[in-house]
Tab-separated table of C-alpha atoms in Angstrom:
chain	number	residue	atom	x	y	z
M	1291	MET	CA	148.502	156.193	83.791
M	1292	THR	CA	144.806	156.147	84.467
M	1293	THR	CA	143.269	153.467	86.608
M	1294	LYS	CA	139.819	152.119	85.985
M	1295	SER	CA	137.401	152.672	88.823
M	1296	ARG	CA	136.094	149.489	90.367
M	1297	ILE	CA	132.434	148.875	89.509
M	1298	PRO	CA	130.442	147.653	92.523
M	1299	ASN	CA	128.396	144.478	92.204
M	1300	ILE	CA	125.065	146.286	92.301
M	1301	THR	CA	123.085	143.336	90.945
M	1302	ARG	CA	124.095	141.093	93.811
M	1303	ALA	CA	123.330	143.713	96.437
M	1304	GLU	CA	119.872	144.351	94.990
M	1305	SER	CA	119.200	140.625	94.865
M	1306	GLU	CA	120.110	140.210	98.526
M	1307	ASN	CA	117.930	143.162	99.530
M	1308	GLN	CA	115.034	141.760	97.525
M	1309	THR	CA	115.382	138.367	99.163
M	1310	THR	CA	115.511	139.931	102.614
M	1311	GLY	CA	112.511	142.127	101.864
M	1312	PHE	CA	110.470	139.269	100.456
M	1313	ALA	CA	111.256	137.093	103.479
M	1314	LYS	CA	110.161	139.945	105.754
M	1315	VAL	CA	106.810	140.292	103.960
M	1316	PHE	CA	106.227	136.563	103.792
M	1317	GLY	CA	107.220	136.021	107.429
M	1318	PHE	CA	105.023	138.876	108.654
M	1319	LEU	CA	101.927	137.614	106.841
M	1320	ARG	CA	102.611	134.011	107.851
M	1321	GLU	CA	102.860	135.043	111.503
M	1322	GLN	CA	99.599	136.983	111.270
M	1323	LEU	CA	97.850	133.945	109.795
M	1324	LEU	CA	99.300	131.376	112.189
M	1325	GLU	CA	98.445	133.470	115.228
M	1326	SER	CA	94.903	134.031	113.904
M	1327	ARG	CA	95.283	137.815	113.920
M	1328	ILE	CA	93.803	137.657	110.443
M	1329	ARG	CA	91.213	135.083	109.431
M	1330	THR	CA	89.460	133.752	106.356
M	1331	GLY	CA	87.509	136.564	104.706
M	1332	ASP	CA	89.567	139.400	106.238
M	1333	ARG	CA	91.029	142.008	103.919
M	1334	LEU	CA	94.699	142.857	104.324
M	1335	LEU	CA	96.101	146.369	104.549
M	1336	PRO	CA	96.699	148.069	101.176
M	1337	GLU	CA	100.110	147.450	99.605
M	1338	ARG	CA	101.292	150.982	100.356
M	1339	GLU	CA	100.538	150.675	104.085
M	1340	LEU	CA	102.123	147.221	104.295
M	1341	ALA	CA	105.252	148.538	102.560
M	1342	LEU	CA	105.531	151.453	105.017
M	1343	GLN	CA	104.906	149.223	108.033
M	1344	LEU	CA	107.558	146.694	106.997
M	1345	GLY	CA	110.055	149.148	105.520
M	1346	VAL	CA	110.169	147.566	102.063
M	1347	SER	CA	109.147	148.644	98.577
M	1348	ARG	CA	105.667	148.082	97.158
M	1349	PRO	CA	106.960	145.717	94.417
M	1350	ILE	CA	108.404	143.449	97.116
M	1351	VAL	CA	105.099	143.497	99.012
M	1352	ARG	CA	103.333	142.636	95.768
M	1353	GLU	CA	105.727	139.716	95.181
M	1354	GLY	CA	105.048	138.333	98.664
M	1355	LEU	CA	101.293	138.579	98.158
M	1356	ARG	CA	101.542	136.793	94.808
M	1357	ALA	CA	103.483	133.950	96.429
M	1358	LEU	CA	100.788	133.574	99.087
M	1359	SER	CA	98.153	133.739	96.352
M	1360	MET	CA	99.802	130.845	94.498
M	1361	MET	CA	99.695	128.855	97.746
M	1362	GLY	CA	95.989	129.587	98.018
M	1363	VAL	CA	96.387	131.514	101.289
M	1364	VAL	CA	95.119	134.835	99.930
M	1365	GLU	CA	93.154	136.003	96.910
M	1366	ILE	CA	94.055	139.235	95.119
M	1367	ARG	CA	90.835	140.861	93.912
M	1368	GLU	CA	90.824	143.801	91.542
M	1369	ARG	CA	89.424	146.986	93.127
M	1370	VAL	CA	88.889	145.129	96.383
M	1371	GLY	CA	92.336	144.249	97.667
M	1372	THR	CA	93.922	141.127	99.104
M	1373	VAL	CA	91.521	138.848	100.959
M	1374	VAL	CA	92.490	135.942	103.223
M	1375	ARG	CA	91.055	132.612	102.111
M	1376	GLN	CA	90.992	129.011	103.274
M	1377	PRO	CA	94.023	127.309	101.658
M	1378	ASP	CA	93.344	124.456	99.260
M	1379	VAL	CA	95.084	121.331	100.547
M	1380	SER	CA	95.563	120.073	96.974
M	1381	VAL	CA	98.164	122.829	96.464
M	1382	LEU	CA	100.095	121.517	99.458
M	1383	GLY	CA	99.698	118.020	98.041
M	1384	ASP	CA	101.323	119.072	94.772
M	1385	VAL	CA	104.257	120.658	96.618
M	1386	PHE	CA	104.584	117.533	98.769
M	1387	ALA	CA	104.552	115.233	95.727
M	1388	PHE	CA	107.083	117.351	93.810
M	1389	SER	CA	109.444	117.578	96.778
M	1390	LEU	CA	109.479	113.786	97.205
M	1391	ALA	CA	109.396	112.861	93.521
M	1392	GLN	CA	113.191	112.631	93.232
M	1393	ALA	CA	113.837	111.243	96.705
M	1394	PRO	CA	115.126	107.650	96.840
M	1395	ASP	CA	112.645	105.187	98.348
M	1396	ALA	CA	110.070	107.989	98.631
M	1397	LEU	CA	107.102	105.611	98.444
M	1398	ASP	CA	108.460	103.417	101.236
M	1399	ASP	CA	108.957	106.476	103.421
M	1400	VAL	CA	105.442	107.758	102.663
M	1401	MET	CA	104.085	104.301	103.458
M	1402	GLN	CA	105.603	104.423	106.930
M	1403	ALA	CA	104.027	107.824	107.523
M	1404	ARG	CA	100.734	106.483	106.209
M	1405	ILE	CA	100.773	103.565	108.672
M	1406	ALA	CA	101.258	105.919	111.616
M	1407	LEU	CA	98.596	108.323	110.369
M	1408	GLU	CA	95.919	105.767	109.474
M	1409	CYS	CA	96.393	103.646	112.593
M	1410	GLN	CA	95.666	106.690	114.741
M	1411	ALA	CA	92.828	107.693	112.414
M	1412	ILE	CA	91.095	104.318	112.682
M	1413	ARG	CA	91.334	104.473	116.483
M	1414	LEU	CA	89.582	107.835	116.439
M	1415	ALA	CA	87.098	106.542	113.850
M	1416	CYS	CA	86.092	103.795	116.284
M	1417	GLN	CA	85.058	106.568	118.680
M	1418	ARG	CA	83.696	109.188	116.285
M	1419	ALA	CA	82.388	107.577	113.085
M	1420	THR	CA	78.852	108.628	112.196
M	1421	THR	CA	76.223	106.774	110.164
M	1422	ALA	CA	77.241	108.831	107.129
M	1423	ASP	CA	80.877	107.772	107.630
M	1424	ILE	CA	79.882	104.091	107.823
M	1425	GLU	CA	77.820	104.422	104.636
M	1426	ARG	CA	80.773	106.065	102.890
M	1427	MET	CA	83.030	103.161	103.881
M	1428	ARG	CA	80.417	100.613	102.761
M	1429	ALA	CA	80.173	102.264	99.345
M	1430	ALA	CA	83.957	102.151	98.966
M	1431	LEU	CA	83.970	98.503	100.082
M	1432	ASP	CA	81.382	97.643	97.417
M	1433	ALA	CA	83.643	99.309	94.850
M	1434	ILE	CA	86.640	97.291	96.111
M	1435	GLU	CA	84.710	94.054	95.602
M	1436	ALA	CA	83.556	95.117	92.128
M	1437	THR	CA	87.084	96.062	90.988
M	1438	VAL	CA	89.077	93.190	92.455
M	1439	ASP	CA	90.340	92.299	88.950
M	1440	ASP	CA	90.833	95.919	87.859
M	1441	ALA	CA	94.108	97.416	89.078
M	1442	ALA	CA	93.255	101.044	88.256
M	1443	GLY	CA	89.681	100.932	89.521
M	1444	GLY	CA	90.681	98.875	92.542
M	1445	ALA	CA	93.401	101.344	93.493
M	1446	LEU	CA	90.917	104.220	93.440
M	1447	ALA	CA	88.349	102.268	95.475
M	1448	ASP	CA	91.044	101.267	97.962
M	1449	PHE	CA	92.172	104.865	98.383
M	1450	GLU	CA	88.586	106.060	98.884
M	1451	PHE	CA	88.001	103.439	101.596
M	1452	HIS	CA	91.082	104.496	103.552
M	1453	GLN	CA	90.284	108.153	102.966
M	1454	ALA	CA	86.833	107.497	104.473
M	1455	ILE	CA	88.502	106.037	107.572
M	1456	VAL	CA	90.649	109.162	107.971
M	1457	ARG	CA	87.654	111.450	107.511
M	1458	SER	CA	85.783	109.451	110.136
M	1459	SER	CA	88.468	110.400	112.654
M	1460	LYS	CA	87.122	113.981	112.631
M	1461	SER	CA	90.705	115.170	113.123
M	1462	ASP	CA	91.336	118.173	110.861
M	1463	THR	CA	95.103	117.703	111.143
M	1464	LEU	CA	95.039	114.028	110.127
M	1465	ILE	CA	92.615	114.789	107.284
M	1466	GLN	CA	94.821	117.616	105.996
M	1467	LEU	CA	98.000	115.514	106.202
M	1468	HIS	CA	96.324	112.603	104.428
M	1469	GLY	CA	95.071	114.974	101.733
M	1470	ALA	CA	98.550	116.422	101.289
M	1471	MET	CA	99.882	112.906	100.638
M	1472	ALA	CA	96.992	111.995	98.313
M	1473	ALA	CA	99.035	111.967	95.093
M	1474	MET	CA	101.732	109.732	96.583
M	1475	LEU	CA	99.175	107.481	98.297
M	1476	THR	CA	97.198	107.000	95.089
M	1477	ARG	CA	100.384	105.896	93.362
M	1478	SER	CA	101.114	103.513	96.250
M	1479	HIS	CA	97.633	101.981	96.006
M	1480	ARG	CA	98.058	101.540	92.244
M	1481	ASP	CA	101.446	99.848	92.580
M	1482	ARG	CA	100.087	97.546	95.272
M	1483	ARG	CA	97.089	96.544	93.159
M	1484	HIS	CA	99.367	95.758	90.225
M	1485	LEU	CA	101.360	93.441	92.496
M	1486	VAL	CA	98.130	91.740	93.592
M	1487	GLY	CA	97.108	91.337	89.942
M	1488	GLU	CA	100.487	89.848	89.002
M	1489	HIS	CA	100.316	87.311	91.836
M	1490	LYS	CA	99.132	83.882	90.702
M	1491	ASP	CA	97.449	83.027	93.996
M	1492	GLU	CA	93.793	84.124	93.795
M	1493	SER	CA	93.533	83.950	97.588
M	1494	ILE	CA	95.492	87.222	97.779
M	1495	LYS	CA	92.615	89.033	96.068
M	1496	ARG	CA	90.116	87.512	98.489
M	1497	THR	CA	92.312	88.535	101.409
M	1498	VAL	CA	92.382	92.161	100.209
M	1499	VAL	CA	88.561	92.247	100.134
M	1500	GLU	CA	88.172	90.404	103.450
M	1501	ASP	CA	90.645	92.728	105.180
M	1502	HIS	CA	88.511	95.741	104.320
M	1503	HIS	CA	85.412	93.931	105.592
M	1504	VAL	CA	87.177	93.340	108.904
M	1505	LEU	CA	88.284	96.961	109.162
M	1506	LEU	CA	84.729	98.176	108.651
M	1507	GLU	CA	83.400	95.708	111.231
M	1508	MET	CA	85.969	96.877	113.795
M	1509	VAL	CA	85.008	100.525	113.265
M	1510	ILE	CA	81.306	99.688	113.655
M	1511	ALA	CA	82.089	97.691	116.823
M	1512	GLY	CA	84.206	100.564	118.156
M	1513	ASP	CA	87.075	98.195	118.987
M	1514	GLU	CA	90.152	100.423	118.752
M	1515	ASP	CA	92.815	97.794	119.519
M	1516	ALA	CA	91.365	95.217	117.120
M	1517	ALA	CA	91.011	97.860	114.395
M	1518	ASP	CA	94.619	98.983	114.853
M	1519	GLN	CA	95.918	95.395	114.688
M	1520	ALA	CA	93.755	94.540	111.658
M	1521	LEU	CA	94.998	97.600	109.795
M	1522	ARG	CA	98.656	96.822	110.509
M	1523	LYS	CA	98.097	93.242	109.317
M	1524	HIS	CA	96.474	94.590	106.157
M	1525	PHE	CA	99.480	96.819	105.441
M	1526	ARG	CA	101.815	93.808	105.674
M	1527	ILE	CA	100.236	92.284	102.536
M	1528	GLY	CA	101.833	94.935	100.350
M	1529	ASP	CA	105.177	94.564	102.121
M	1530	GLU	CA	105.172	90.802	101.525
M	1531	LEU	CA	104.238	91.147	97.856
M	1532	ARG	CA	107.018	93.692	97.273
M	1533	ARG	CA	109.490	91.408	99.055
M	1534	GLN	CA	108.501	88.465	96.880
M	1535	LYS	CA	108.861	90.541	93.731
M	1536	ALA	CA	112.285	91.797	94.825
M	1537	ILE	CA	113.714	88.308	95.447
M	1538	ALA	CA	112.135	86.738	92.341
M	1539	PRO	CA	115.004	87.768	89.966
M	1540	ARG	CA	117.557	86.339	92.420
M	1541	LYS	CA	115.744	83.024	92.560
M	1542	ALA	CA	115.617	82.872	88.772
M	1543	ALA	CA	119.358	83.615	88.514
M	1544	ALA	CA	120.206	80.988	91.124
M	1545	ALA	CA	118.139	78.260	89.460
M	1546	PRO	CA	120.319	75.586	87.736
M	1547	ALA	CA	120.369	75.750	83.979
M	1548	ALA	CA	118.475	73.004	82.148
M	1549	PRO	CA	120.769	70.337	80.666
M	1550	PRO	CA	121.178	70.547	76.889
M	1551	THR	CA	119.027	68.097	74.936
M	1552	ALA	CA	120.991	65.331	73.235
M	1553	LYS	CA	120.953	65.543	69.461
M	1554	LYS	CA	119.848	62.500	67.519
M	1555	PRO	CA	122.614	61.004	65.290
M	1556	ARG	CA	122.120	61.869	61.652
M	1557	LYS	CA	121.618	58.974	59.262
M	1558	ALA	CA	124.409	58.416	56.766
M	1559	LYS	CA	123.441	58.906	53.151
M	1560	ALA	CA	123.521	55.735	51.041
M	1561	THR	CA	126.216	55.720	48.341
M	1562	PRO	CA	125.004	54.984	44.853
């Protein structure tokens, strides 16, 4: 009786080796970039030399370089080689937005991060804002006033005002983090403006405009504490509007039903 020879799971082994090799290439290049051993504009070693140095195949090196290219970290140029480039923060923003898209309460979580980021940014802006920064904030404030009844336009103007504050901080890290959250923040601004538009009290709209006036005045005055407090107060408007919207259905359900209207007695028909 002949026994069948056992066929090894070659596919799985190759897959594991590929994963290990790719991680080695990616980790090596990431370390070189983070430690500034290679900088923007530098050309990497040819694929063959990288493969020999890391002990992996050229296809795996090529795969790692393509992944970095998709992230905007390197650019693969024909007949030139692979060149290091300044990453585009919008790529990181897309990854950030996709990773949080399915997370429960993602916008609330992003809002908390935004409060921490912008409150520090406005403190730095009080110290570092230039005339150009002030003019940028004024232009955004004019747009906020002009779009107070336009949810879409108002959301964009609102975002640009707060973006101007972050840029005025002159902190590359804060600017990059804010840019990475841009897609989620734009959505947050839009949702907030819709809530303002749905609110029957016109004073809410005036408060939104006045808050931004105060923020600009605090930055011009260089008053860090007052700017921080004014910004936190401004953020509470959205929280209050969302709270009111959340409890509105409960109030409607708890309201007593209107009593039925009494029907008028029908007149009896006269008999002939």
